[in-house]
Structures are given as structure tokens and as C-alpha cells.
Coordinates of C-alpha atoms in Angstrom, one line a residue:
Chain A
X35 CA -186.4 -239.0 23.9
X36 CA -189.6 -237.9 26.2
X37 CA -189.0 -235.2 28.9
X38 CA -191.4 -233.2 30.6
X39 CA -191.5 -229.4 30.5
X40 CA -193.6 -228.3 33.1
X41 CA -196.1 -230.9 34.3
X42 CA -198.5 -230.8 31.7
X43 CA -196.3 -230.4 28.4
X44 CA -194.5 -233.2 26.9
X45 CA -191.7 -232.5 24.7
X46 CA -190.2 -235.2 22.7
X47 CA -187.0 -234.6 20.9
X48 CA -186.7 -236.4 17.7
X49 CA -183.9 -237.1 15.2
X50 CA -185.4 -238.7 12.3
X51 CA -187.4 -241.4 14.7
X52 CA -191.1 -241.3 15.2
X53 CA -194.0 -241.4 18.3
X54 CA -197.3 -242.4 18.2
X55 CA -199.5 -239.8 20.0
X56 CA -203.1 -238.8 20.6
X57 CA -204.8 -237.2 17.7
X58 CA -204.6 -233.7 17.8
X59 CA -202.4 -233.6 21.0
X60 CA -199.5 -231.4 19.3
X61 CA -199.4 -228.0 20.8
X62 CA -196.1 -227.1 19.1
X63 CA -192.9 -228.1 17.2
X64 CA -189.7 -226.8 15.6
X65 CA -187.9 -228.6 13.2
X66 CA -189.2 -230.8 10.5
X67 CA -192.3 -232.8 11.5
X68 CA -194.7 -234.9 9.5
X69 CA -197.7 -235.7 11.2
X70 CA -199.8 -239.1 9.9
X71 CA -203.1 -240.0 11.2
X72 CA -202.9 -243.8 11.7
X73 CA -206.6 -245.4 11.5
X74 CA -207.4 -247.9 14.4
X75 CA -204.5 -247.3 16.2
X76 CA -201.9 -248.1 14.2
X77 CA -202.2 -251.7 14.7
X78 CA -203.3 -252.8 11.1
X79 CA -206.4 -254.2 10.0
X80 CA -206.9 -256.7 12.8
X81 CA -206.3 -253.9 15.6
X82 CA -208.6 -251.7 14.0
X83 CA -211.4 -254.4 14.2
X84 CA -210.5 -255.2 17.7
X85 CA -210.6 -251.6 18.7
X86 CA -213.8 -251.1 17.1
X87 CA -215.4 -254.1 18.6
X88 CA -214.0 -253.5 22.6
X89 CA -214.9 -249.7 22.4
X90 CA -211.2 -249.0 23.1
X91 CA -211.0 -246.7 19.9
X92 CA -207.6 -244.5 19.9
X93 CA -207.4 -242.2 17.2
X94 CA -203.4 -241.9 16.9
X95 CA -201.1 -240.2 14.8
X96 CA -197.5 -240.9 14.0
X97 CA -195.2 -237.9 14.5
X98 CA -191.8 -238.2 12.3
X99 CA -188.8 -235.6 11.9
X100 CA -186.1 -233.8 13.3
X101 CA -186.5 -231.5 16.2
X102 CA -188.4 -231.0 19.0
X103 CA -192.6 -231.8 19.3
X104 CA -194.5 -230.7 22.1
X105 CA -197.8 -232.6 23.3
X106 CA -200.3 -231.5 25.9
X107 CA -204.1 -232.9 26.4
X108 CA -206.6 -230.4 28.3
X109 CA -204.2 -229.4 30.7
X110 CA -204.1 -232.9 32.2
X111 CA -200.8 -233.9 34.3
X112 CA -198.7 -236.0 32.4
X113 CA -196.6 -239.0 33.9
X114 CA -193.6 -240.7 32.0
X115 CA -193.4 -244.3 31.9
X116 CA -190.5 -246.3 31.1
X117 CA -190.7 -249.7 29.7
X118 CA -188.1 -252.5 30.0
X119 CA -190.0 -255.1 28.3
X120 CA -192.8 -255.4 30.3
X121 CA -196.3 -254.3 29.9
X122 CA -198.4 -251.3 30.7
X123 CA -202.2 -251.4 31.0
X124 CA -203.8 -248.0 30.5
X125 CA -207.1 -246.8 29.3
X126 CA -207.1 -245.6 25.6
X127 CA -208.2 -242.1 27.0
X128 CA -205.3 -241.7 29.4
X129 CA -202.6 -242.7 26.7
X130 CA -200.8 -239.3 25.4
X131 CA -197.9 -240.9 23.5
X132 CA -195.8 -243.5 22.9
X133 CA -192.3 -244.5 21.3
X134 CA -192.9 -246.0 18.0
X135 CA -191.1 -249.1 18.9
X136 CA -193.9 -250.0 21.5
X137 CA -196.5 -252.7 20.6
X138 CA -199.9 -251.4 21.5
X139 CA -202.8 -253.8 21.9
X140 CA -206.2 -254.5 23.8
X141 CA -206.9 -256.7 26.4
X142 CA -209.9 -258.0 28.6
X143 CA -209.9 -256.6 32.0
X144 CA -213.0 -258.1 33.1
X145 CA -215.3 -256.7 36.0
X146 CA -212.7 -253.9 36.8
X147 CA -213.1 -252.2 33.5
X148 CA -216.8 -252.4 33.9
X149 CA -217.0 -250.9 37.4
X150 CA -215.0 -248.0 36.2
X151 CA -217.5 -247.4 33.7
X152 CA -214.9 -247.9 30.8
X153 CA -216.1 -251.1 29.4
X154 CA -214.6 -254.7 29.8
X155 CA -211.2 -253.8 27.6
X156 CA -208.2 -251.8 28.2
X157 CA -205.1 -250.8 25.9
X158 CA -201.7 -252.4 26.7
X159 CA -198.4 -251.1 25.8
X160 CA -195.6 -253.3 25.5
X161 CA -191.7 -253.2 24.8
X162 CA -188.9 -250.9 25.3
X163 CA -189.1 -247.3 25.2
X164 CA -191.2 -244.7 26.8
X165 CA -194.8 -243.6 27.2
X166 CA -196.7 -240.8 28.6
X167 CA -199.8 -241.1 30.4
X168 CA -202.2 -238.1 31.4
X169 CA -204.3 -238.2 34.6
X170 CA -206.7 -235.6 36.4
X171 CA -204.0 -234.3 38.9
X172 CA -200.5 -235.8 39.3
X173 CA -200.6 -239.4 39.5
X174 CA -199.4 -241.4 42.5
X175 CA -197.2 -244.0 41.6
X176 CA -197.7 -246.9 44.1
X177 CA -195.7 -250.1 44.7
X178 CA -197.4 -253.7 44.7
X179 CA -195.2 -256.5 46.2
X180 CA -196.0 -259.6 47.3
X181 CA -196.0 -258.9 51.1
X182 CA -198.3 -255.9 50.3
X183 CA -201.3 -255.8 48.1
X184 CA -202.8 -252.7 47.2
X185 CA -206.5 -251.9 46.9
X186 CA -207.7 -248.9 44.6
X187 CA -210.8 -247.3 44.0
X188 CA -211.9 -247.9 40.4
X189 CA -212.5 -244.1 39.8
X190 CA -208.9 -243.4 40.5
X191 CA -207.1 -246.0 38.7
X192 CA -205.3 -244.7 35.9
X193 CA -202.6 -247.4 34.8
X194 CA -200.7 -250.4 35.8
X195 CA -197.5 -252.0 34.8
X196 CA -195.4 -255.3 35.9
X197 CA -196.7 -258.8 36.6
X198 CA -199.7 -257.8 38.8
X199 CA -202.9 -259.8 39.2
X200 CA -206.0 -257.6 39.7
X201 CA -209.1 -259.0 41.2
X202 CA -212.3 -257.1 41.8
X203 CA -213.6 -256.9 45.4
X204 CA -217.2 -255.7 46.6
X205 CA -218.2 -254.7 49.6
X206 CA -221.9 -254.8 48.9
X207 CA -223.9 -255.6 51.7
X208 CA -227.4 -255.2 52.7
X209 CA -226.3 -252.1 54.2
X210 CA -225.6 -250.6 50.9
X211 CA -229.1 -251.4 49.7
X212 CA -230.5 -249.4 52.7
X213 CA -228.2 -246.4 51.7
X214 CA -225.9 -246.9 54.4
X215 CA -223.1 -248.3 52.8
X216 CA -219.3 -247.6 53.3
X217 CA -218.9 -245.5 50.3
X218 CA -216.3 -247.8 48.7
X219 CA -218.5 -250.5 47.4
X220 CA -216.3 -251.6 44.5
X221 CA -212.6 -252.0 44.8
X222 CA -209.8 -253.6 42.7
X223 CA -207.2 -255.3 44.6
X224 CA -203.6 -255.5 42.9
X225 CA -201.4 -258.6 43.9
X226 CA -197.9 -259.5 42.6
X227 CA -195.1 -257.3 41.7
X228 CA -195.5 -254.0 39.8
X229 CA -196.5 -250.6 39.9
X230 CA -200.0 -248.9 39.9
X231 CA -200.9 -245.3 38.9
X232 CA -203.6 -243.8 40.8
X233 CA -205.0 -240.2 40.1
X234 CA -205.9 -237.7 43.0
X235 CA -209.6 -237.6 41.7
X236 CA -212.4 -240.1 41.2
X237 CA -214.1 -240.3 37.8
X238 CA -217.9 -240.8 38.0
X239 CA -218.2 -244.6 38.3
X240 CA -221.6 -246.4 38.5
X241 CA -220.4 -247.5 42.1
X242 CA -219.8 -243.8 42.7
X243 CA -222.7 -243.1 44.9
X244 CA -223.0 -246.4 46.8
Chain B
X287 CA -186.9 -257.0 46.6
X288 CA -188.9 -255.8 43.5
X289 CA -187.6 -255.7 40.0
X290 CA -189.5 -252.7 38.9
X291 CA -187.4 -249.8 39.9
X292 CA -188.2 -246.2 40.0
X293 CA -188.6 -245.2 36.3
X294 CA -185.3 -243.2 35.8
X295 CA -186.1 -239.3 36.2
X296 CA -189.9 -240.3 36.5
X297 CA -192.1 -239.8 39.6
X298 CA -191.0 -241.1 43.0
X299 CA -192.7 -244.7 43.6
X300 CA -194.2 -245.1 46.7
X301 CA -194.8 -248.4 49.0
X302 CA -196.2 -248.8 52.4
X303 CA -192.7 -248.0 53.9
X304 CA -192.0 -244.9 52.1
X305 CA -195.6 -243.3 52.2
X306 CA -195.7 -240.6 55.1
X307 CA -197.9 -241.0 57.7
X308 CA -200.7 -238.7 58.4
X309 CA -199.1 -236.2 55.8
X310 CA -199.6 -235.1 52.2
X311 CA -198.0 -237.2 49.3
X312 CA -198.0 -234.3 47.0
X313 CA -200.4 -231.2 47.2
X314 CA -203.5 -233.1 46.0
X315 CA -203.1 -236.4 48.0
X316 CA -203.1 -237.0 51.9
X317 CA -202.1 -240.1 53.3
X318 CA -203.6 -241.4 56.6
X319 CA -202.0 -244.1 58.9
X320 CA -204.2 -246.3 60.7
X321 CA -203.0 -248.2 63.5
X322 CA -206.1 -250.0 64.9
X323 CA -208.1 -246.4 64.9
X324 CA -210.4 -244.9 63.2
X325 CA -210.9 -241.8 60.8
X326 CA -214.2 -240.1 59.8
X327 CA -214.3 -239.6 55.9
X328 CA -216.8 -238.2 53.4
X329 CA -217.9 -240.9 51.0
X330 CA -216.0 -241.9 48.0
X331 CA -212.8 -239.7 48.9
X332 CA -210.4 -242.7 49.5
X333 CA -208.4 -243.4 46.3
X334 CA -206.3 -246.3 47.4
X335 CA -204.9 -248.3 50.5
X336 CA -202.6 -250.8 51.6
X337 CA -203.2 -253.1 54.6
X338 CA -206.5 -254.2 55.8
X339 CA -209.0 -251.1 56.4
X340 CA -212.6 -251.5 56.6
X341 CA -215.4 -248.7 55.4
X342 CA -218.5 -248.7 57.4
X343 CA -221.6 -246.4 57.1
X344 CA -222.1 -244.2 60.0
X345 CA -225.2 -246.2 60.7
X346 CA -223.4 -249.2 61.4
X347 CA -224.5 -250.9 64.8
X348 CA -220.8 -251.2 66.3
X349 CA -219.8 -247.6 65.6
X350 CA -222.8 -246.2 67.6
X351 CA -220.6 -245.1 70.7
X352 CA -218.1 -243.6 68.4
X353 CA -220.8 -241.7 66.6
X354 CA -222.4 -240.6 69.7
X355 CA -219.1 -239.0 70.9
X356 CA -218.0 -237.2 67.8
X357 CA -220.6 -237.0 65.3
X358 CA -223.5 -234.6 65.9
X359 CA -225.5 -234.1 62.7
X360 CA -227.2 -237.4 62.4
X361 CA -229.1 -236.2 59.5
X362 CA -226.6 -236.2 57.0
X363 CA -224.8 -239.2 58.4
X364 CA -225.2 -240.9 55.0
X365 CA -222.4 -239.1 53.4
X366 CA -220.0 -240.0 56.0
X367 CA -218.2 -243.2 56.4
X368 CA -215.5 -244.5 59.4
X369 CA -212.5 -246.1 58.1
X370 CA -211.1 -248.6 60.5
X371 CA -208.2 -251.2 60.6
X372 CA -204.6 -250.9 60.0
X373 CA -202.6 -249.6 57.2
X374 CA -202.2 -246.7 54.7
X375 CA -204.7 -245.0 53.0
X376 CA -204.6 -242.1 50.4
X377 CA -207.4 -239.4 50.2
X378 CA -207.8 -237.0 47.5
X379 CA -211.0 -235.0 46.3
X380 CA -211.2 -234.1 42.6
X381 CA -207.7 -233.1 42.0
X382 CA -208.0 -230.1 44.3
X383 CA -205.4 -229.3 46.8
X384 CA -205.7 -231.1 50.2
X385 CA -203.9 -230.2 53.5
X386 CA -204.4 -231.2 57.0
X387 CA -204.9 -228.9 59.9
X388 CA -203.9 -229.5 63.7
X389 CA -206.8 -228.4 66.1
X390 CA -205.5 -228.2 70.0
X391 CA -208.2 -227.8 72.0
X392 CA -209.6 -225.5 69.5
X393 CA -212.6 -224.9 67.3
X394 CA -212.8 -224.3 63.4
X395 CA -215.7 -223.8 61.1
X396 CA -215.5 -224.9 57.6
X397 CA -217.8 -224.9 54.4
X398 CA -219.2 -228.5 54.3
X399 CA -218.1 -229.4 51.0
X400 CA -214.4 -228.6 51.8
X401 CA -214.2 -231.1 55.0
X402 CA -212.7 -234.4 53.6
X403 CA -211.7 -236.5 56.7
X404 CA -211.4 -235.8 60.6
X405 CA -210.1 -238.0 63.6
X406 CA -212.6 -239.3 66.0
X407 CA -211.1 -237.1 68.9
X408 CA -212.8 -234.3 67.1
X409 CA -216.6 -233.8 67.5
X410 CA -218.1 -232.6 64.4
X411 CA -221.4 -230.4 64.6
X412 CA -223.5 -228.3 62.3
X413 CA -222.6 -224.5 62.4
X414 CA -225.5 -222.1 63.2
X415 CA -224.4 -220.6 59.9
X416 CA -225.9 -222.8 57.0
X417 CA -223.7 -224.6 54.8
X418 CA -220.8 -225.0 57.7
X419 CA -219.8 -227.5 59.9
X420 CA -217.7 -226.9 63.3
X421 CA -215.0 -229.2 64.6
X422 CA -214.3 -229.0 68.3
X423 CA -211.8 -230.8 70.4
X424 CA -208.1 -232.0 69.7
X425 CA -207.1 -233.8 66.6
X426 CA -206.3 -233.7 63.1
X427 CA -208.6 -233.0 60.0
X428 CA -208.1 -232.8 56.4
X429 CA -209.6 -230.1 54.1
X430 CA -209.6 -229.7 50.4
X431 CA -209.7 -226.2 48.6
X432 CA -209.5 -224.9 45.1
X433 CA -205.9 -223.8 45.2
X434 CA -203.6 -223.4 48.2
X435 CA -205.2 -222.0 51.5
X436 CA -203.8 -218.6 53.0
X437 CA -204.6 -217.8 56.7
X438 CA -205.6 -214.2 57.7
X439 CA -205.8 -212.4 61.0
X440 CA -209.1 -210.4 61.7
X441 CA -210.4 -207.9 61.5
X442 CA -210.8 -208.4 57.9
X443 CA -213.5 -208.4 55.1
X444 CA -213.5 -211.3 52.9
X445 CA -215.2 -212.3 49.5
X446 CA -218.0 -214.9 50.2
X447 CA -216.6 -217.1 47.4
X448 CA -213.0 -217.2 48.9
X449 CA -214.0 -218.1 52.3
X450 CA -213.0 -221.8 53.5
X451 CA -213.7 -221.3 56.9
X452 CA -212.7 -219.7 60.3
X453 CA -211.1 -220.6 63.6
X454 CA -211.8 -219.1 67.2
X455 CA -213.5 -216.0 65.8
X456 CA -217.1 -216.1 66.5
X457 CA -218.1 -213.1 64.5
X458 CA -218.9 -214.0 60.6
X459 CA -221.4 -211.1 59.4
X460 CA -222.2 -209.7 56.3
X461 CA -221.0 -206.3 55.1
X462 CA -222.1 -204.2 52.2
X463 CA -220.9 -201.1 50.8
X464 CA -223.9 -199.1 51.3
X465 CA -222.3 -195.8 50.3
X466 CA -222.1 -197.4 46.8
X467 CA -225.2 -199.4 46.7
X468 CA -228.1 -197.3 48.0
X469 CA -230.3 -195.1 46.1
X470 CA -232.0 -195.7 42.9
X471 CA -228.8 -195.0 41.0
X472 CA -227.0 -197.6 43.1
X473 CA -230.0 -200.2 42.6
X474 CA -229.8 -199.5 38.8
X475 CA -225.9 -199.9 38.7
X476 CA -226.4 -203.1 40.9
X477 CA -228.8 -204.9 38.3
X478 CA -227.8 -203.6 35.3
X479 CA -224.2 -203.4 35.6
X480 CA -224.4 -200.3 33.9
X481 CA -222.0 -197.3 35.5
X482 CA -219.6 -199.9 36.9
X483 CA -220.3 -202.7 39.4
X484 CA -217.1 -203.9 40.9
X485 CA -219.1 -207.2 42.1
X486 CA -217.2 -206.8 45.4
X487 CA -219.8 -204.8 47.1
X488 CA -220.6 -207.7 49.4
X489 CA -218.2 -209.3 51.7
X490 CA -218.1 -211.2 55.1
X491 CA -216.4 -209.5 57.8
X492 CA -214.5 -211.0 60.8
X493 CA -213.6 -209.2 63.9
X494 CA -211.9 -210.5 66.8
X495 CA -209.1 -212.8 67.8
X496 CA -208.5 -215.6 65.5
X497 CA -207.9 -217.1 62.0
X498 CA -209.7 -216.8 58.9
X499 CA -208.9 -219.4 56.1
X500 CA -209.3 -218.3 52.3
X501 CA -208.8 -220.3 49.0
X502 CA -206.9 -218.5 46.3
X503 CA -209.6 -218.6 43.9
X504 CA -213.4 -217.6 44.0
X505 CA -214.6 -221.0 42.3
X506 CA -216.4 -222.6 45.1
X507 CA -216.2 -226.5 45.5
X508 CA -219.5 -228.3 45.5
X509 CA -221.7 -227.9 48.5
X510 CA -221.4 -230.7 50.8
X511 CA -224.7 -231.6 52.6
X512 CA -224.8 -230.5 56.3
X513 CA -228.2 -232.1 57.3
X514 CA -231.1 -230.3 58.0
X515 CA -231.9 -228.4 61.2
X516 CA -234.8 -228.9 63.2
X517 CA -238.0 -226.8 62.0
X518 CA -237.9 -224.5 64.9
X519 CA -238.7 -220.8 65.0
X520 CA -235.4 -219.0 65.5
X521 CA -233.2 -221.8 64.0
X522 CA -231.2 -220.2 60.8
X523 CA -232.5 -222.2 57.9
X524 CA -234.8 -224.2 59.9
X525 CA -237.7 -221.9 60.6
X526 CA -241.1 -221.5 59.0
X527 CA -239.7 -219.8 56.1
X528 CA -237.6 -221.5 53.5
X529 CA -233.9 -221.9 52.9
X530 CA -232.5 -218.6 52.8
X531 CA -235.6 -217.0 54.0
X532 CA -235.9 -213.9 55.8
X533 CA -239.3 -213.5 56.5
X534 CA -241.5 -211.2 54.5
X535 CA -238.8 -209.8 52.3
X536 CA -237.9 -213.2 50.5
X537 CA -240.5 -213.5 48.1
X538 CA -240.5 -214.5 44.4
X539 CA -237.1 -214.7 42.3
X540 CA -233.9 -215.5 44.1
X541 CA -231.7 -212.4 45.0
X542 CA -228.5 -211.8 42.8
X543 CA -225.4 -211.7 44.7
X544 CA -224.9 -208.1 45.9
X545 CA -228.3 -206.9 45.4
X546 CA -229.7 -205.3 48.4
X547 CA -233.4 -204.9 47.8
X548 CA -235.9 -204.6 44.9
X549 CA -236.4 -201.5 43.0
X550 CA -239.7 -201.1 44.3
X551 CA -238.5 -200.7 47.7
X552 CA -236.1 -198.2 46.5
X553 CA -238.9 -196.2 45.1
X554 CA -240.7 -196.5 48.5
X555 CA -243.6 -198.9 46.9

């Protein structure tokens, strides 16, 4: 059972079950816990090779036991996501912890990843359960509906879930080349039905200055 | 309508109907509603938007008239864009606190790096004080700060790093604790830190009627460009001397904060 203690610490109450968490993110625990490093994200040999190839490396540990375990990551804000059979797409670096019952994997994202400087692949989390993602500043959760597509700056994108199509839109014109661009040369457009997590801060992206 | 309900006790989910109009979503995110109007914003501060919004550099031909009336420092135009269209747009700046302020036929001077966005009913001008911008008129603007902003009434002396801006009081000046700082011993204290330096010997002083805006840390935000001023004599920051130049005194190494003069001068050399 995941719960937030403050906005920067995740407390997980466990009764013999397990969670997967980012390696080294445990800050405290009480009760009996065992920590086991899972090589290659705990997805077996195939997952390990895929992660190595796609650059979505994830060092994950499995925490199992009875009691409460607290997790935190560089004082980043933590957001809880509950999944009911749908799929969460998140960068490996932003994933803090998942229920052991959730499946993780990698998927191709195309140009969006490239524009964020995160590479062409992203991590997926699937199944029923809870996940915790970290962001720089508390994430704003924005709904995408059929009537209202959402456009997001690649540097502020954290994660999304649901049945959402994403496309890459570019505002590069001859003005950008003259240094008179609109400052938002690359954007990701989300359409469909789902939720998008946006952080109030922009990572440095290649398009950041255009 | 949507199958993705708000996740239990999780964070609130926003859509274009529930997002506030021209107000904060949380402490770090501000939502601007555009209904065919326009907003000026600093490049790269938009994090997401609904609707159809266009971002154009200030140099865009169609914006000439707007820029003429509400933008008066052409030399840093490349840092600003105009958002136009209709929809709701979220602004944020590196997870700093953001707040909006209303000016009613007033004026406010703000550190250039802190200003995020403003309505075109306000005119943006370079301040005579280097590194600051002045907004004049009626309208709303959005500013970021490191920690929440506090408002103070003059007369007040403030720490240079905590100053965000000031409204209506035309008297920003430097203040030094001379009694503590002068003399050879004072100079040695200031330079070496021996004998106790509080680090607060230099302040900004404000007197008169108005409001002074302070941030609650002494960590400055990154400087924003204010553009250069014409290289005329008598223009601060633009005269024959270099930036921060004060005539013949400013030679060699940059001054340490709080330092009053060089040792040679204290010895009368």
C-alpha cells in the first residue's frame, strides 16, 4: 500500500509482499525487510538486453518484508499513480517505485524522446496496482479528451497513462533560424483519452533555446 | 465521459474546464486563459496548453503595432515571445514559486530574471537600475521567486540578494554600515573575515511610499537579459566605462560584496 508522507517521501506498508524501487532510494524502514538488487530492471535476460540496447537502463531493487519502508529521491516531488489495467509511460529516471505485480517494459517513442534528450525509448508500467513517479516540482495532472487535445513542452513532460496518441509537432520556421523563433519550437501533442503528468520545470533539451 | 477517473486519493486531475483562469494551479504553476487576446512571455516558460495558441517571436511582422505600444527594450526582444489565440496555457519556471500581481495604473520594477509573463496592457521598459525591468500601466503579470514573496513597506533596508522588486517608491539606493566597515581594521575584517563579518554590511535602502517585494531566500534566480542601453555618457551601465564601472575606481579585480575600497586607499596610498 503506497502513501505519501509529505510530498517528497513515499511510505510503503508491506505485509509479506514486495515492491520494486529505484536502487538506493530507501531512506528508512521498520520491521523486517530484505533488499535484493534486480539486474536489468528485473525483466529477465531479454529485458536486460533490451534496456541496455535502448539506453533505458534502470537499476532496480526488490524490497520484501513486513513493516513500513520509506523511499525518497533527491528531494524530488513524488506523485502516486494507480493503474487499473492500463499502461503508464514514464522515463526510467522518473520512476521511483512500483508494486511488484506491475509489469515493466520498454517501448519505442519516436521523435518525442529524441526531442527531450531522453533517447528514443521509454519505460512502460502495466497491470493493476500503484506506481510512484518523481518530478521536479509537483506534477500537474492534465486530462486529455477527444474534444480537447493537449500540447506539452518536451522538457516539462514526465509521464502519461491511458489510451493516448502522441505526435510530434514542430514550429520551426525560417524565423527560428534568424533567432526570432517562438521559443517553443518543439511540442508534443496528445490526443485520445488519458492523463498526462507535467512538471513545473523544464529539463534542458536540444530545442530549449530555439 | 472519460474512463480515467481521478486516481483515488491522488492528485487532482485538471482539464480545460477545471483549470483556473489567470490564476495559480499550484504554487509552482500558473494558468493563463487566452480568449483571442495576447500575452507576452519569456521564452521557454510554457509547459503545456489546451486549445490553439501560437507563439511568435517579438520580431514577427504582424506584432509590430503591439510591440510598439507595450515593449520598450528592443534590444532584448529575442528573449520574449507573444502568445496569441484561445485556450489555456500553463506557465512555470524551474519549479520556482510563481505568483501573479495586478497593477492598477501603477508601476513596478522587478529583477529581469524573475519576470515570466505580462499582459500587453502593461508597458515593459528597461529600468535605469541595471538588471531590472519596469512595468507601467494596468494589467496582470506573473513573476517567479525563490520561495514565497513577502511585501514590505518602506522605509526599509533589504539584503541585495533577497530583493525581487519594488512598486511606487523611486528611491532604491545602496546603504553601507560605515561605522563597522571603515578604517584599516574594518578593511581587514571585510577582506579576511577575521574578527567577525556578518555579511550584512551592505544593503539596499528604500524610503517613501510604496511596496518592496522580497523573496524568502538569498539565492538569486538566474539573471535575465535586460538588453543593452545606448552607449551615452550619463546612462548607468551604458557609459564609456564597462559594466559596473564607476570611473577611475573600478580597475583590476572585481569587488567582493560588501567591500568598500582597496587596502591601498585605506592606507591613503
